Amino acid sequence: MERQRRNKSQFDNTINIKNSKLIVLTFIALLSFSCNKATFEPQEPTWTNYETPYSASVIAIDQQNNKWFSIIGYGVSKFDDANWTSFNTNNSGLTSNSITAIAMDTMGNKWFGTFDSGVVKFDGVNWTVYNTANSGLTSNTVTAIAVDPDGNKW
């Protein structure tokens, strides 16, 4: 996004967006707005509302454009723009249903931080758990995960 300036001290209310998609998470619903090229001036945008059964707290988008949501207490859910798939301790390798962080790496792995069980990596088939007992983690509470351009996980 870029914001055009009228002069050095005043910003224009026009925001130019090209090939963008905005996803907003609220306590009530998941909202999506997208455009290929547009100039927005103060006006009402068009939003798409996706009904979710529970409140989502974390969102990440993978290389296939799937949206991954943390549903605290219920694990994670994947939305492929048509279908929802849920993963939890009963049907996957997740070690906790309290997912507090989600990150994607360049290899297509999904990384899930948990409130109480460390980190779980999902490569699309296999689930791998990293915790204080089997790795260098100093706590099993992981509230954020980031992947840098070199593939390092933070």
Tab-separated table of C-alpha atoms in Angstrom:
chain	number	residue	atom	x	y	z
A	1	MET	CA	0.000	0.000	0.000
A	2	GLU	CA	1.157	3.486	-0.602
A	3	ARG	CA	-0.205	6.708	0.737
A	4	GLN	CA	0.067	9.766	-1.482
A	5	ARG	CA	1.050	13.085	0.071
A	6	ARG	CA	-0.548	16.399	-0.767
A	7	ASN	CA	2.183	18.352	0.907
A	8	LYS	CA	4.887	17.696	3.458
A	9	SER	CA	2.589	17.961	6.467
A	10	GLN	CA	-0.739	16.580	5.253
A	11	PHE	CA	-1.663	13.081	4.022
A	12	ASP	CA	-4.288	12.471	1.375
A	13	ASN	CA	-7.025	10.041	2.404
A	14	THR	CA	-6.543	8.103	-0.838
A	15	ILE	CA	-4.819	4.726	-0.552
A	16	ASN	CA	-3.726	2.911	-3.710
A	17	ILE	CA	-3.793	-0.889	-3.511
A	18	LYS	CA	-2.792	-3.274	-6.297
A	19	ASN	CA	-3.292	-7.059	-6.245
A	20	SER	CA	-4.167	-7.083	-2.573
A	21	LYS	CA	-6.304	-9.135	-0.268
A	22	LEU	CA	-7.103	-8.099	3.258
A	23	ILE	CA	-8.321	-10.608	5.801
A	24	VAL	CA	-9.691	-9.344	9.097
A	25	LEU	CA	-10.346	-11.500	12.120
A	26	THR	CA	-12.990	-10.356	14.579
A	27	PHE	CA	-14.521	-11.976	17.622
A	28	ILE	CA	-17.657	-12.560	15.578
A	29	ALA	CA	-16.534	-13.440	12.052
A	30	LEU	CA	-13.804	-13.682	9.467
A	31	LEU	CA	-14.001	-10.914	6.889
A	32	SER	CA	-12.231	-10.729	3.547
A	33	PHE	CA	-11.775	-7.923	1.044
A	34	SER	CA	-9.830	-8.238	-2.185
A	35	CYS	CA	-9.109	-6.295	-5.338
A	36	ASN	CA	-6.803	-6.442	-8.345
A	37	LYS	CA	-6.399	-2.690	-8.735
A	38	ALA	CA	-8.309	0.028	-7.004
A	39	THR	CA	-8.069	3.444	-5.477
A	40	PHE	CA	-9.933	3.798	-2.224
A	41	GLU	CA	-11.295	7.061	-1.037
A	42	PRO	CA	-13.352	7.393	2.115
A	43	GLN	CA	-16.284	5.129	1.239
A	44	GLU	CA	-17.788	1.807	2.251
A	45	PRO	CA	-15.749	-1.196	1.010
A	46	THR	CA	-17.343	-4.485	0.009
A	47	TRP	CA	-16.606	-7.257	2.498
A	48	THR	CA	-17.130	-11.004	2.318
A	49	ASN	CA	-18.211	-12.522	5.627
A	50	TYR	CA	-17.186	-16.135	6.317
A	51	GLU	CA	-19.159	-17.620	9.186
A	52	THR	CA	-16.972	-19.469	11.676
A	53	PRO	CA	-18.321	-21.631	14.487
A	54	TYR	CA	-15.783	-20.308	17.020
A	55	SER	CA	-13.606	-17.250	17.536
A	56	ALA	CA	-10.241	-17.466	15.807
A	57	SER	CA	-7.208	-15.868	17.431
A	58	VAL	CA	-4.343	-16.410	14.952
A	59	ILE	CA	-4.264	-16.564	11.151
A	60	ALA	CA	-1.620	-17.523	8.586
A	61	ILE	CA	-1.766	-18.185	4.848
A	62	ASP	CA	0.294	-20.949	3.220
A	63	GLN	CA	1.838	-21.146	-0.271
A	64	GLN	CA	-1.345	-22.741	-1.672
A	65	ASN	CA	-3.392	-19.788	-0.356
A	66	ASN	CA	-5.019	-21.934	2.344
A	67	LYS	CA	-5.945	-19.946	5.434
A	68	TRP	CA	-4.994	-21.488	8.778
A	69	PHE	CA	-6.786	-20.369	11.934
A	70	SER	CA	-6.163	-21.039	15.587
A	71	ILE	CA	-9.395	-21.784	17.383
A	72	ILE	CA	-8.313	-21.616	21.025
A	73	GLY	CA	-9.273	-24.820	22.781
A	74	TYR	CA	-10.207	-26.530	19.499
A	75	GLY	CA	-6.890	-26.780	17.602
A	76	VAL	CA	-6.488	-25.299	14.110
A	77	SER	CA	-8.731	-25.099	11.079
A	78	LYS	CA	-7.723	-24.799	7.432
A	79	PHE	CA	-9.939	-22.980	4.928
A	80	ASP	CA	-9.227	-23.507	1.209
A	81	ASP	CA	-11.820	-20.932	0.047
A	82	ALA	CA	-14.432	-23.683	-0.225
A	83	ASN	CA	-14.004	-26.184	2.623
A	84	TRP	CA	-12.999	-26.168	6.277
A	85	THR	CA	-10.713	-28.896	7.685
A	86	SER	CA	-10.126	-29.032	11.435
A	87	PHE	CA	-7.105	-30.514	13.208
A	88	ASN	CA	-7.019	-31.222	16.934
A	89	THR	CA	-5.490	-33.629	19.447
A	90	ASN	CA	-8.041	-36.309	18.522
A	91	ASN	CA	-7.417	-36.440	14.755
A	92	SER	CA	-3.854	-35.196	14.202
A	93	GLY	CA	-0.393	-34.962	15.703
A	94	LEU	CA	-1.205	-31.769	17.578
A	95	THR	CA	-0.211	-32.121	21.220
A	96	SER	CA	-2.476	-29.288	22.384
A	97	ASN	CA	-5.733	-27.718	21.249
A	98	SER	CA	-4.532	-24.325	22.498
A	99	ILE	CA	-2.634	-22.989	19.473
A	100	THR	CA	-1.147	-19.551	20.157
A	101	ALA	CA	1.005	-19.033	17.024
A	102	ILE	CA	1.082	-20.134	13.389
A	103	ALA	CA	3.884	-19.637	10.857
A	104	MET	CA	4.723	-21.034	7.422
A	105	ASP	CA	8.223	-21.681	6.123
A	106	THR	CA	9.524	-21.724	2.545
A	107	MET	CA	9.466	-25.541	2.480
A	108	GLY	CA	5.684	-25.532	2.989
A	109	ASN	CA	5.845	-26.628	6.625
A	110	LYS	CA	3.268	-25.289	9.040
A	111	TRP	CA	4.564	-24.404	12.520
A	112	PHE	CA	2.126	-24.235	15.448
A	113	GLY	CA	3.069	-22.721	18.797
A	114	THR	CA	1.068	-24.017	21.724
A	115	PHE	CA	0.111	-22.627	25.103
A	116	ASP	CA	1.430	-25.664	26.947
A	117	SER	CA	3.141	-28.214	24.662
A	118	GLY	CA	5.906	-26.461	22.724
A	119	VAL	CA	5.915	-26.314	18.920
A	120	VAL	CA	4.394	-28.719	16.400
A	121	LYS	CA	5.555	-28.863	12.771
A	122	PHE	CA	3.228	-30.236	10.089
A	123	ASP	CA	4.684	-30.990	6.642
A	124	GLY	CA	1.332	-31.964	5.135
A	125	VAL	CA	1.718	-35.614	6.191
A	126	ASN	CA	3.872	-35.898	9.308
A	127	TRP	CA	3.604	-34.101	12.641
A	128	THR	CA	6.793	-33.382	14.635
A	129	VAL	CA	6.779	-32.095	18.221
A	130	TYR	CA	9.484	-29.866	19.709
A	131	ASN	CA	9.318	-29.197	23.438
A	132	THR	CA	11.544	-28.662	26.468
A	133	ALA	CA	12.169	-32.401	26.773
A	134	ASN	CA	13.467	-33.010	23.231
A	135	SER	CA	14.799	-29.679	21.957
A	136	GLY	CA	16.403	-26.410	23.021
A	137	LEU	CA	13.086	-24.759	23.859
A	138	THR	CA	13.244	-23.099	27.270
A	139	SER	CA	9.461	-23.109	27.705
A	140	ASN	CA	6.553	-25.108	26.326
A	141	THR	CA	4.544	-21.890	26.069
A	142	VAL	CA	5.150	-20.454	22.586
A	143	THR	CA	3.192	-17.298	21.810
A	144	ALA	CA	4.830	-16.235	18.528
A	145	ILE	CA	6.742	-17.844	15.663
A	146	ALA	CA	8.491	-16.056	12.803
A	147	VAL	CA	10.493	-17.436	9.896
A	148	ASP	CA	13.268	-15.228	8.483
A	149	PRO	CA	14.399	-15.195	4.808
A	150	ASP	CA	17.095	-17.767	5.607
A	151	GLY	CA	14.503	-20.209	6.979
A	152	ASN	CA	15.456	-19.716	10.639
A	153	LYS	CA	12.536	-20.041	13.039
A	154	TRP	CA	12.251	-17.492	15.822
